[in-house]
């Protein structure tokens, strides 16, 4: 039964019971409506509505959004609750999100447990609240707070909800607290729809629109939410509700909402492959080698998940540096209120910093995050092999290097698995799990178990230069450099990609990570690079000039005084010089043409990665590009976007570009196969 009900004295208890998170689908809506009639027929004094398990309700069941809306619709159900002569009280026992929060707002009063979270995150699914959220919330918390909660979609804690007037009381036992409310107090409460809306405030609305233009460019839903909220400030409640419903339904079937739903469910479906039967090793103590930015981030992520960490460095100086790096993360987490002093202390207690590998003798997993050089990695793995139990899993965090070559130094190469974290490793959600030729199922299963423990999004990758993500990144940068050399400035390229939806373009991003890393990679790839492939030397010139990015105060941009970026004419001139030397006549490209080239280059590489079986599915590539590389989430990831463009169109555009440079632009066999069979990339499986 999706919604259960019972009578105790004159009180009715209605419980949303649709595990795991009480999402509200057709059956729950029908049951709730029935419960309204039941309470009235039973002449109850009140109804207390709550959720079974940990959640109150996670909102409308988003799995229903692909089909036509089915009656009864949630706004009608909530209208019935709100108008009922029997007052309803929400006992918010856990998360109350989207439609869940809207149910609570249709109640006469709300009591929350301290751990409850209340919010309207609909914009993160590309829609706006569709059951009164845009109209009731401003009436309860005022315009500014409602604008913030609805357009950013971030839930608030019970305490914050109480401070904002969204809940009347916070209590360890919200059911009991709801029962204790005086019936007369409840009877005096005016239903929310009858409250006057807050005054129309053009300045607050303009500020919200401005914030959104900067924060979520290209996204439709947050701005539509502001429009609908604004309508509600001057129009009668039920008229504004019609606008809300129309906007919700239109957005629900739009491309952005479909893309965001795809990513929402893909993230939750990212798990160990179903045919991986091996039992993962128990995780308690993990060794991490290297305390630089990456190693410290990994160590902190492990500590956050309650694991003990032995962080190994080469010498006392390295140990001190590693300790300082971890301290920095702990302090930042304290400052942001993510942990308290006791939490910081507990993390420090579980951390051992040492240069003595013997300290890692109890570890069941070791992750090396040492310097990115094959010889260094091999030495570290040999040392780990000597120090750890024979059954322990060894993992490398290499971004590019050949895992199979590394595994060859081990007596048992099956122990080695790639665990490719992304910086900052305690924040970024993606974890590429790389299966070498000999990686055992147990090592792989341990990698997936770790991802689960760290609440990361795991994606299985095969061995190749750069695995899934960095291999696509290399093509993205190559296409950017070619556009720079032939037609544009770095800032024009960056602006084109920001207009496409990235938070920053490829050049600004490189300035952040440092140009030296990519440079070292290019030198490593010199011996294997296809001589027929065009090589753009501008990035090498930058490194020769000492322009390594933010850390040297100048890269593709200048950063005077360590501040914001400034365009650098010297950099623009480098392209003119190199183009002249190469006998290239520079052309002009529009923003759309620039973005198209960079995106097509990535799609073509993604299709090759699928074709070679390096990625198991297009969905995995979507996860990698969204969670590791800043591809706009509302476009659903790289391959999802390719399918929206249409494979036939992608092939046609690539073929046109191939006339310019066949080595770079010849369409991938996977694309041709999809075009010929009419199959979408999302349905492509390596034959
Ligand atoms: C809305 O409400 C519109 C209304 O305004 C208007 C209507 C007219 N639907 O995340 P988890 C599944 S829009 C369907 O792993 P956690 C999820 O797929 C909605 N399924 O757990 C997973 O399934 P599986 C606005 C949902 O504890 C399982 O539940 N609401 C939904 O880490 C567990 O999920 C939101 O945007 C859903 N709405 O986090 C909230 N929610 O077991 C979206 C979850 O098969 N949800 N599932 O893999 C969340 O943010 C998190 O799931 C939550 C729990 C915080 C609730």
XYZ file of C-alpha atoms and ligand atoms in Angstrom:
743
model
C 0.000 0.000 0.000
C 1.744 3.233 -1.121
C -0.091 5.323 1.491
C -1.348 3.786 4.720
C -3.823 5.331 7.141
C -5.115 4.593 10.595
C -7.299 6.226 13.185
C -6.307 6.705 16.817
C -8.989 8.512 18.772
C -9.893 11.551 16.742
C -6.544 11.732 14.982
C -5.871 10.223 11.570
C -2.375 9.084 10.683
C -1.510 9.019 6.986
C 1.869 7.548 6.078
C 3.566 7.822 2.707
C 5.071 4.393 2.197
C 6.802 3.920 -1.127
C 10.360 2.718 -0.403
C 13.114 3.709 -0.585
C 12.312 7.447 -0.530
C 8.494 7.695 -0.780
C 8.490 9.196 -4.273
C 4.964 10.270 -5.183
C 3.499 8.549 -8.184
C -0.045 8.009 -9.426
C -0.914 5.462 -6.731
C 0.281 7.727 -3.898
C -1.686 10.665 -5.294
C -4.854 8.575 -5.558
C -4.385 7.251 -2.011
C -3.788 10.727 -0.604
C -6.949 12.023 -2.239
C -8.869 9.120 -0.828
C -7.411 9.850 2.605
C -8.819 13.388 2.463
C -12.323 11.970 1.940
C -11.772 9.335 4.612
C -10.740 11.925 7.227
C -13.797 13.995 6.463
C -16.162 11.000 6.552
C -14.635 9.910 9.858
C -15.049 13.463 11.215
C -11.482 13.481 12.502
C -9.987 16.383 14.442
C -6.804 16.332 12.446
C -4.679 14.278 10.076
C -0.964 13.871 10.668
C 0.881 13.005 7.480
C 4.385 11.527 7.649
C 6.744 9.257 5.727
C 7.749 5.647 6.364
C 11.476 4.975 6.735
C 14.066 7.736 6.543
C 12.305 10.076 4.111
C 9.156 12.143 4.297
C 8.898 12.200 0.483
C 11.536 12.753 -2.229
C 9.044 14.484 -4.509
C 7.125 13.472 -7.585
C 8.214 10.140 -9.044
C 10.469 11.383 -11.838
C 10.170 8.024 -13.615
C 6.638 9.059 -14.557
C 7.808 12.243 -16.288
C 8.432 10.541 -19.630
C 4.773 9.543 -19.951
C 1.589 11.646 -20.115
C 0.361 13.102 -16.800
C -2.081 10.765 -15.072
C -4.966 11.768 -12.789
C -5.319 12.672 -10.038
C -2.728 15.411 -10.456
C -0.758 16.526 -7.413
C -2.015 20.154 -7.443
C -5.617 18.873 -7.168
C -4.692 16.515 -4.344
C -2.985 19.323 -2.444
C -5.881 21.654 -3.100
C -8.170 19.058 -1.498
C -5.855 18.727 1.532
C -5.653 22.482 1.949
C -9.401 23.092 1.617
C -10.456 20.180 3.784
C -12.345 21.113 6.961
C -10.121 18.542 8.717
C -6.772 20.261 9.231
C -3.681 18.359 8.078
C -0.332 18.618 9.856
C 2.944 17.475 8.298
C 5.290 15.521 10.570
C 8.428 15.824 8.464
C 10.584 12.906 9.558
C 13.302 13.152 6.854
C 13.867 14.705 3.428
C 10.836 16.568 2.094
C 11.781 17.543 -1.414
C 9.866 18.859 -4.414
C 6.342 17.445 -4.282
C 7.139 16.212 -0.755
C 7.758 19.774 0.437
C 4.673 20.859 -1.496
C 2.526 18.355 0.434
C 3.907 19.817 3.668
C 3.141 23.366 2.524
C -0.467 22.430 1.753
C -0.848 21.348 5.384
C -2.067 23.765 8.013
C 1.107 23.296 10.112
C 4.516 21.654 9.809
C 6.735 19.998 12.414
C 10.158 18.649 11.436
C 12.702 16.266 12.906
C 16.144 17.865 13.398
C 17.674 15.761 10.592
C 14.951 16.699 8.096
C 15.844 18.621 4.948
C 13.265 20.636 3.095
C 13.622 21.983 -0.391
C 12.341 22.475 -3.897
C 15.124 20.993 -6.061
C 12.954 20.780 -9.208
C 15.287 23.021 -11.238
C 18.001 20.383 -10.853
C 15.677 18.132 -12.855
C 15.013 20.895 -15.403
C 11.487 21.691 -14.182
C 9.903 24.098 -11.702
C 7.787 23.157 -8.695
C 4.500 22.010 -10.206
C 2.188 21.558 -7.241
C 2.051 25.009 -5.730
C 5.660 25.433 -4.619
C 6.116 28.660 -6.568
C 2.967 30.126 -4.990
C 2.907 28.754 -1.448
C 6.587 29.114 -0.576
C 6.737 32.912 -1.164
C 3.606 33.293 0.967
C 5.303 31.382 3.797
C 8.932 32.556 3.698
C 8.792 35.784 1.688
C 9.959 36.603 -1.800
C 13.750 36.676 -1.418
C 14.050 33.386 0.441
C 11.610 31.694 -1.943
C 13.539 32.955 -4.969
C 16.746 31.583 -3.493
C 15.307 28.187 -2.558
C 13.452 27.616 -5.813
C 15.990 28.912 -8.325
C 19.024 27.273 -6.718
C 17.153 24.125 -5.701
C 19.232 23.680 -2.559
C 17.381 22.135 0.409
C 17.586 23.738 3.845
C 18.000 22.078 7.234
C 15.128 21.813 9.690
C 16.686 24.568 11.805
C 16.998 26.882 8.800
C 13.439 26.040 7.757
C 12.225 26.978 11.214
C 14.176 30.240 11.134
C 12.548 31.031 7.782
C 9.079 30.212 9.119
C 8.709 27.206 6.849
C 8.242 24.821 9.774
C 6.479 25.690 12.998
C 8.504 23.449 15.283
C 11.547 21.160 15.276
C 11.257 18.090 17.466
C 13.019 14.742 17.822
C 9.578 13.123 17.632
C 7.647 15.120 15.028
C 4.648 12.766 15.157
C 4.222 13.350 18.850
C 4.840 17.094 18.481
C 2.186 17.230 15.747
C -0.217 15.379 18.037
C 0.449 17.821 20.873
C -0.565 20.872 18.835
C -3.634 22.446 20.328
C -6.658 21.885 18.039
C -7.753 25.476 18.481
C -4.326 26.777 17.429
C -4.624 24.704 14.325
C -8.138 25.851 13.630
C -6.965 29.483 13.689
C -4.413 28.825 10.986
C -5.320 30.302 7.616
C -4.621 27.935 4.711
C -1.543 29.119 2.847
C -3.411 29.893 -0.376
C -5.525 32.436 1.477
C -2.475 34.363 2.709
C -1.588 37.471 0.709
C 1.457 37.085 -1.549
C 4.524 39.149 -0.647
C 4.722 42.575 -2.300
C 5.987 42.778 -5.853
C 9.660 43.733 -5.595
C 11.168 44.477 -9.018
C 14.677 44.904 -7.579
C 14.686 41.468 -5.920
C 13.361 39.837 -9.092
C 15.927 41.605 -11.288
C 18.736 40.608 -8.916
C 17.598 36.966 -9.044
C 17.527 37.001 -12.853
C 20.977 38.565 -12.970
C 22.382 35.974 -10.558
C 20.955 33.167 -12.662
C 22.304 34.557 -15.920
C 25.778 34.386 -14.382
C 25.355 31.149 -12.461
C 23.378 28.907 -14.764
C 23.667 30.332 -18.277
C 21.628 28.461 -20.853
C 19.318 26.835 -18.323
C 15.656 27.527 -18.817
C 13.944 26.249 -15.670
C 15.393 28.635 -13.049
C 14.372 31.688 -15.080
C 10.904 30.261 -15.760
C 10.566 29.791 -12.005
C 11.247 33.497 -11.456
C 8.605 34.393 -14.073
C 5.981 32.198 -12.432
C 6.832 33.435 -8.932
C 6.505 36.998 -10.231
C 3.084 36.251 -11.721
C 1.912 34.992 -8.352
C 2.746 38.319 -6.711
C 0.087 40.188 -8.665
C -2.452 37.563 -9.775
C -4.954 35.521 -7.737
C -3.558 32.273 -6.326
C -5.545 29.905 -8.520
C -4.766 31.789 -11.721
C -1.058 31.759 -10.937
C -1.365 28.036 -10.191
C -2.553 27.501 -13.767
C 0.576 29.252 -15.069
C 2.762 27.168 -12.788
C 1.166 23.951 -14.028
C 1.500 24.946 -17.684
C 5.170 25.898 -17.240
C 5.886 22.681 -15.308
C 4.306 20.463 -17.981
C 6.050 22.270 -20.845
C 9.460 22.048 -19.148
C 8.942 18.427 -18.114
C 8.937 17.245 -21.709
C 11.671 19.624 -22.892
C 15.214 18.620 -23.857
C 16.836 20.040 -20.720
C 14.555 18.176 -18.318
C 15.017 14.935 -20.254
C 18.796 15.391 -20.175
C 18.812 16.120 -16.448
C 16.610 13.113 -15.714
C 18.980 10.989 -17.772
C 21.927 12.111 -15.647
C 19.972 11.787 -12.388
C 19.112 8.150 -13.080
C 22.472 7.357 -14.730
C 24.275 8.547 -11.598
C 22.170 6.267 -9.441
C 22.553 3.333 -11.803
C 26.372 3.600 -11.792
C 27.315 0.461 -9.916
C 29.560 -2.567 -10.293
C 28.784 -4.530 -13.494
C 26.082 -7.124 -12.813
C 28.336 -9.965 -13.991
C 31.031 -9.086 -11.436
C 30.442 -11.809 -8.882
C 33.694 -11.558 -6.876
C 33.585 -10.521 -3.235
C 35.372 -7.223 -2.533
C 38.071 -7.125 0.125
C 36.937 -5.663 3.462
C 38.008 -2.036 3.735
C 39.305 -0.665 7.001
C 42.847 0.639 6.545
C 43.959 2.020 3.200
C 47.493 3.050 2.283
C 47.950 6.100 0.089
C 51.310 6.825 -1.500
C 52.073 10.477 -2.152
C 50.813 13.438 -0.176
C 50.639 16.029 -2.949
C 47.377 17.682 -3.929
C 45.952 14.464 -5.352
C 47.203 12.090 -2.655
C 46.065 14.391 0.158
C 42.643 14.739 -1.482
C 42.314 10.961 -1.800
C 43.431 10.458 1.807
C 40.899 13.000 3.027
C 38.104 11.372 1.001
C 38.980 8.054 2.682
C 39.060 9.627 6.147
C 35.695 11.264 5.463
C 34.260 7.828 4.758
C 35.403 6.585 8.172
C 38.432 4.638 6.923
C 41.895 4.650 8.497
C 44.668 5.926 6.263
C 48.416 5.359 6.199
C 49.808 8.147 4.048
C 53.264 7.259 2.754
C 55.842 9.746 1.592
C 59.480 9.409 0.572
C 61.135 11.303 3.449
C 60.520 13.507 6.469
C 60.155 16.585 4.295
C 57.537 14.829 2.170
C 55.716 13.693 5.307
C 55.602 17.276 6.589
C 54.325 18.550 3.233
C 51.648 15.849 3.124
C 50.568 16.734 6.673
C 50.297 20.393 5.716
C 48.207 19.514 2.653
C 45.791 17.452 4.721
C 45.620 20.172 7.382
C 44.626 22.656 4.688
C 41.692 20.475 3.665
C 40.653 19.888 7.284
C 40.726 23.644 7.995
C 38.744 24.435 4.862
C 36.139 21.803 5.796
C 35.894 23.236 9.311
C 35.525 26.742 7.940
C 32.743 25.677 5.591
C 30.958 23.946 8.462
C 31.190 20.546 6.760
C 32.748 19.034 9.875
C 33.065 20.129 13.494
C 36.132 20.072 15.761
C 35.317 16.547 16.982
C 35.022 15.374 13.381
C 38.361 16.979 12.525
C 39.978 15.289 15.502
C 38.509 11.899 14.576
C 39.904 12.253 11.060
C 43.354 13.204 12.357
C 43.271 10.211 14.732
C 42.669 7.826 11.854
C 45.566 9.233 9.831
C 49.154 7.958 10.029
C 51.760 10.021 8.171
C 55.017 8.189 7.594
C 57.804 7.286 5.218
C 57.948 3.736 6.572
C 56.071 1.300 4.329
C 55.960 -1.213 7.192
C 53.264 0.967 8.770
C 50.940 -0.133 5.961
C 51.240 -3.829 6.801
C 47.558 -4.087 7.760
C 46.134 -2.301 4.722
C 43.860 -4.295 2.416
C 44.092 -1.639 -0.284
C 46.834 0.737 -1.363
C 46.375 3.626 -3.770
C 49.488 5.119 -5.257
C 49.263 8.789 -6.198
C 52.976 9.280 -6.751
C 54.641 11.346 -9.482
C 53.272 10.542 -12.952
C 56.281 8.649 -14.335
C 56.380 4.942 -15.177
C 59.630 4.253 -13.291
C 58.387 5.981 -10.134
C 55.103 4.070 -10.256
C 56.904 0.753 -10.696
C 59.169 1.402 -7.707
C 56.206 2.353 -5.526
C 54.256 -0.744 -6.529
C 57.239 -2.987 -5.782
C 57.579 -1.393 -2.348
C 53.859 -1.858 -1.671
C 54.089 -5.480 -2.767
C 56.838 -6.053 -0.203
C 54.979 -4.318 2.635
C 51.313 -5.291 2.261
C 49.637 -8.675 2.675
C 49.760 -10.803 -0.471
C 45.998 -10.599 -1.000
C 45.805 -6.790 -0.681
C 44.620 -4.897 -3.739
C 47.048 -2.402 -5.236
C 45.674 0.562 -7.147
C 47.252 3.240 -9.266
C 45.839 6.706 -9.682
C 47.665 7.221 -12.968
C 45.888 9.510 -15.425
C 47.503 8.229 -18.607
C 50.128 5.538 -18.049
C 49.852 1.917 -19.158
C 48.519 -0.111 -16.252
C 49.516 -3.391 -17.860
C 53.151 -2.290 -18.032
C 52.982 -1.342 -14.346
C 51.361 -4.653 -13.400
C 54.285 -6.524 -14.947
C 56.529 -5.604 -11.975
C 54.228 -7.468 -9.585
C 54.485 -11.173 -8.804
C 50.706 -11.244 -9.176
C 49.639 -8.659 -11.793
C 45.976 -9.482 -11.127
C 46.232 -7.406 -7.903
C 46.521 -4.133 -9.779
C 43.544 -1.979 -10.696
C 43.394 1.636 -11.841
C 41.526 4.032 -9.560
C 41.581 7.359 -11.339
C 40.420 10.129 -9.026
C 39.821 13.717 -10.095
C 41.162 16.755 -8.275
C 40.129 17.812 -5.718
C 39.635 14.131 -4.929
C 37.567 14.698 -1.795
C 35.040 16.733 -3.780
C 34.875 15.472 -7.368
C 32.366 12.637 -7.690
C 33.841 10.717 -10.609
C 36.039 7.649 -10.154
C 37.303 5.870 -13.259
C 37.962 2.234 -12.387
C 40.449 0.882 -14.882
C 40.553 -2.810 -15.681
C 43.980 -3.964 -16.857
C 44.447 -7.051 -19.024
C 45.006 -9.166 -15.907
C 43.078 -7.285 -13.215
C 41.230 -9.814 -11.063
C 37.503 -9.599 -10.431
C 38.238 -9.252 -6.711
C 40.424 -6.180 -7.332
C 37.749 -4.698 -9.559
C 34.993 -5.447 -7.049
C 37.099 -3.792 -4.326
C 37.384 -0.685 -6.508
C 33.604 -0.531 -6.889
C 33.084 -1.178 -3.172
C 35.417 1.719 -2.415
C 33.490 3.991 -4.810
C 30.287 3.125 -2.975
C 31.864 3.786 0.389
C 33.142 7.170 -0.838
C 29.763 7.930 -2.490
C 31.493 8.427 -5.819
C 30.196 7.742 -9.307
C 32.190 4.743 -10.584
C 32.762 4.200 -14.287
C 34.567 1.150 -15.645
C 37.281 1.946 -18.222
C 39.684 -0.115 -20.279
C 43.399 0.550 -20.687
C 44.435 3.168 -23.242
C 46.254 6.478 -23.156
C 44.064 8.689 -20.955
C 41.307 6.092 -20.372
C 37.882 7.628 -21.070
C 38.030 11.153 -19.736
C 41.549 12.326 -20.485
C 41.424 10.769 -23.913
C 38.389 12.905 -24.762
C 40.016 15.906 -23.084
C 43.084 15.543 -25.319
C 40.904 15.795 -28.449
C 39.001 18.730 -27.001
C 42.248 20.590 -26.398
C 43.621 19.632 -29.789
C 40.508 21.030 -31.488
C 40.762 24.181 -29.362
C 44.423 24.702 -30.295
C 43.620 24.202 -33.975
C 40.856 26.804 -33.832
C 43.255 29.129 -31.970
C 45.986 28.668 -34.568
C 43.670 29.029 -37.559
C 41.003 31.484 -36.549
C 40.448 32.749 -33.022
C 41.928 33.880 -29.728
C 41.924 31.695 -26.596
C 39.303 33.980 -25.038
C 37.046 33.604 -28.061
C 37.360 29.821 -27.716
C 36.642 30.040 -23.982
C 33.632 32.291 -24.532
C 32.236 29.862 -27.108
C 32.424 26.980 -24.645
C 30.958 29.031 -21.806
C 28.084 29.926 -24.143
C 27.723 26.185 -24.803
C 27.348 25.643 -21.063
C 30.787 24.948 -19.544
C 31.584 26.899 -16.389
C 34.910 27.838 -18.009
C 36.552 27.297 -21.370
C 39.527 24.992 -22.094
C 42.186 27.694 -21.785
C 41.036 29.078 -18.465
C 40.719 25.493 -17.201
C 44.288 24.719 -18.307
C 45.549 27.801 -16.516
C 44.044 26.370 -13.357
C 45.548 22.892 -13.689
C 48.907 24.084 -15.088
C 50.263 23.854 -18.630
C 53.239 21.751 -17.553
C 51.189 18.584 -17.014
C 49.857 18.493 -20.563
C 53.347 19.415 -21.803
C 54.902 16.423 -20.058
C 52.250 14.255 -21.645
C 52.955 15.551 -25.105
C 56.651 14.745 -24.655
C 55.724 11.236 -23.533
C 53.508 10.842 -26.584
C 56.157 12.117 -29.042
C 57.324 8.613 -29.896
C 53.861 7.220 -30.597
C 52.191 10.244 -32.204
C 50.881 9.684 -35.725
C 53.266 11.751 -37.874
C 50.375 12.510 -40.248
C 48.470 14.183 -37.423
C 48.720 17.950 -37.359
C 50.701 19.215 -34.367
C 49.973 22.657 -32.944
C 53.113 23.955 -31.196
C 51.637 26.969 -29.391
C 51.244 25.266 -26.007
C 54.932 24.244 -26.187
C 55.889 27.864 -26.848
C 53.900 28.889 -23.786
C 55.822 26.464 -21.599
C 59.134 27.697 -23.070
C 58.075 31.220 -22.088
C 57.395 30.033 -18.531
C 53.672 30.721 -18.878
C 52.421 27.734 -16.914
C 49.085 29.125 -15.769
C 47.831 30.669 -12.565
C 50.699 29.302 -10.504
C 53.214 31.420 -12.486
C 50.879 34.437 -12.655
C 50.453 33.972 -16.409
C 49.300 31.285 -18.790
C 46.825 31.715 -21.588
C 45.657 34.698 -19.550
C 47.579 37.002 -17.228
C 46.636 37.148 -13.555
C 48.076 40.431 -12.291
C 48.624 40.376 -8.540
C 47.194 36.860 -8.393
C 43.746 38.282 -9.205
C 41.207 37.728 -11.981
C 42.120 36.833 -15.544
C 43.162 39.419 -18.122
C 43.493 38.776 -21.854
C 47.101 38.757 -23.010
C 47.851 40.150 -26.500
C 51.260 38.416 -26.484
C 49.458 35.072 -26.394
C 47.169 36.068 -29.275
C 50.263 37.055 -31.265
C 51.807 33.613 -30.754
C 49.051 32.130 -32.921
C 49.610 34.743 -35.626
C 53.346 33.977 -35.605
C 52.933 30.205 -35.684
C 50.255 30.415 -38.374
C 52.569 32.598 -40.452
C 55.469 30.163 -40.004
C 53.225 27.258 -41.021
C 51.967 29.165 -44.080
C 48.367 29.203 -42.807
C 45.956 31.932 -43.837
C 43.837 32.598 -40.781
C 40.080 32.708 -41.190
C 37.205 33.813 -38.995
C 34.878 31.546 -37.061
C 31.662 32.338 -35.254
C 31.101 31.332 -31.652
C 28.769 28.557 -32.829
C 31.342 27.232 -35.318
C 34.033 27.146 -32.645
C 31.828 25.269 -30.182
C 30.692 22.859 -32.896
C 34.256 21.861 -33.731
C 35.264 21.275 -30.141
C 32.127 19.276 -29.400
C 32.340 17.209 -32.597
C 35.983 16.375 -31.865
C 34.929 15.042 -28.453
C 31.963 13.115 -29.838
C 34.140 11.441 -32.458
C 36.639 10.383 -29.805
C 33.841 9.237 -27.493
C 32.480 7.089 -30.314
C 35.930 5.531 -30.842
C 36.140 4.823 -27.123
C 32.805 3.009 -27.360
C 33.826 1.182 -30.498
C 37.030 -0.069 -28.869
C 35.159 -1.155 -25.744
C 37.185 1.203 -23.520
C 33.829 2.423 -22.192
C 31.001 -0.034 -21.681
C 28.215 2.313 -22.732
C 27.421 5.810 -23.952
C 25.890 6.437 -20.535
C 29.274 5.848 -18.896
C 30.827 8.478 -21.167
C 28.033 10.865 -20.188
C 28.872 10.330 -16.530
C 32.590 10.860 -17.113
C 32.103 14.069 -19.073
C 29.561 15.544 -16.639
C 31.112 14.497 -13.322
C 34.784 14.806 -14.246
C 35.087 17.389 -17.004
C 32.405 20.036 -16.571
C 30.309 19.082 -19.610
C 26.982 20.859 -19.039
C 24.768 18.552 -17.023
C 21.635 19.991 -18.625
C 22.872 18.698 -21.973
C 22.896 15.186 -20.507
C 26.565 14.391 -21.160
C 28.579 14.082 -24.367
C 26.933 11.082 -26.021
C 23.420 12.029 -24.919
C 24.060 15.393 -26.587
C 25.337 13.637 -29.717
C 22.083 11.690 -29.910
C 20.106 14.924 -29.591
C 22.098 16.374 -32.505
C 21.360 13.135 -34.349
C 24.015 10.657 -35.412
C 23.326 11.279 -39.106
C 23.891 15.001 -38.618
C 27.080 14.389 -36.621
C 28.459 12.139 -39.362
C 27.545 14.631 -42.060
C 29.321 17.474 -40.232
C 32.385 15.323 -39.527
C 32.573 14.294 -43.169
C 32.481 17.945 -44.193
C 35.349 18.715 -41.801
C 37.250 15.631 -42.949
C 37.699 17.371 -46.306
C 39.890 19.820 -44.354
C 41.831 17.224 -42.359
C 40.901 13.557 -42.750
C 43.259 12.371 -39.998
C 41.415 14.366 -37.358
C 37.845 14.365 -38.588
C 37.134 11.008 -40.251
C 34.012 9.708 -38.483
C 34.441 6.892 -35.992
C 33.278 3.420 -37.102
C 30.771 3.475 -34.226
C 29.150 6.601 -35.642
C 28.993 5.116 -39.136
C 27.497 1.918 -37.779
C 24.877 3.843 -35.830
C 24.059 5.984 -38.835
C 23.714 2.931 -41.087
C 21.574 0.961 -38.673
C 19.576 3.923 -37.363
C 20.710 3.114 -33.830
C 21.320 5.819 -31.245
C 24.728 5.989 -29.572
C 22.972 5.367 -26.263
C 21.937 1.960 -27.615
C 25.313 1.135 -29.149
C 27.066 -1.923 -27.788
C 30.442 -3.142 -28.924
C 29.708 -6.089 -31.192
C 8.858 17.166 -8.308
O 8.685 16.856 -7.171
C 7.849 17.925 -9.103
C 6.734 18.514 -8.282
O 7.058 19.822 -7.871
C 5.468 18.669 -9.087
C 4.732 17.470 -9.448
C 3.441 17.773 -10.115
N 11.645 9.961 -8.413
O 19.525 9.176 -4.493
P 19.349 7.822 -3.922
C 15.159 6.845 -6.375
S 10.282 16.739 -9.157
C 11.916 8.689 -8.689
O 20.296 6.771 -4.351
P 19.927 8.907 -1.325
C 16.553 6.786 -6.961
O 16.508 6.706 -8.353
C 11.210 15.793 -7.968
N 12.896 7.988 -8.071
O 19.293 7.851 -2.323
C 17.105 5.533 -6.314
O 16.574 4.434 -7.022
P 17.369 3.043 -7.132
C 11.925 16.681 -7.010
C 13.599 8.633 -7.145
O 19.530 8.457 0.013
C 16.453 5.565 -4.919
O 15.311 6.422 -5.032
N 12.719 15.878 -6.128
C 13.359 9.951 -6.811
O 21.381 9.116 -1.640
C 17.362 6.097 -3.845
O 17.863 7.367 -4.261
C 14.062 15.681 -6.297
O 14.659 16.217 -7.197
C 12.317 10.647 -7.490
N 11.989 11.921 -7.219
O 19.215 10.291 -1.642
C 14.735 14.787 -5.291
N 14.219 10.323 -5.836
O 17.398 2.511 -5.730
C 15.528 13.717 -5.997
C 14.978 9.241 -5.583
O 16.541 2.280 -8.076
N 16.103 12.759 -5.091
N 14.605 8.214 -6.355
O 18.729 3.401 -7.668
C 17.181 12.991 -4.317
O 17.689 14.082 -4.252
C 17.759 11.834 -3.534
O 17.317 10.662 -4.155
C 17.380 11.792 -2.041
C 17.854 10.455 -1.425
C 18.062 12.959 -1.325
C 15.882 11.886 -1.870
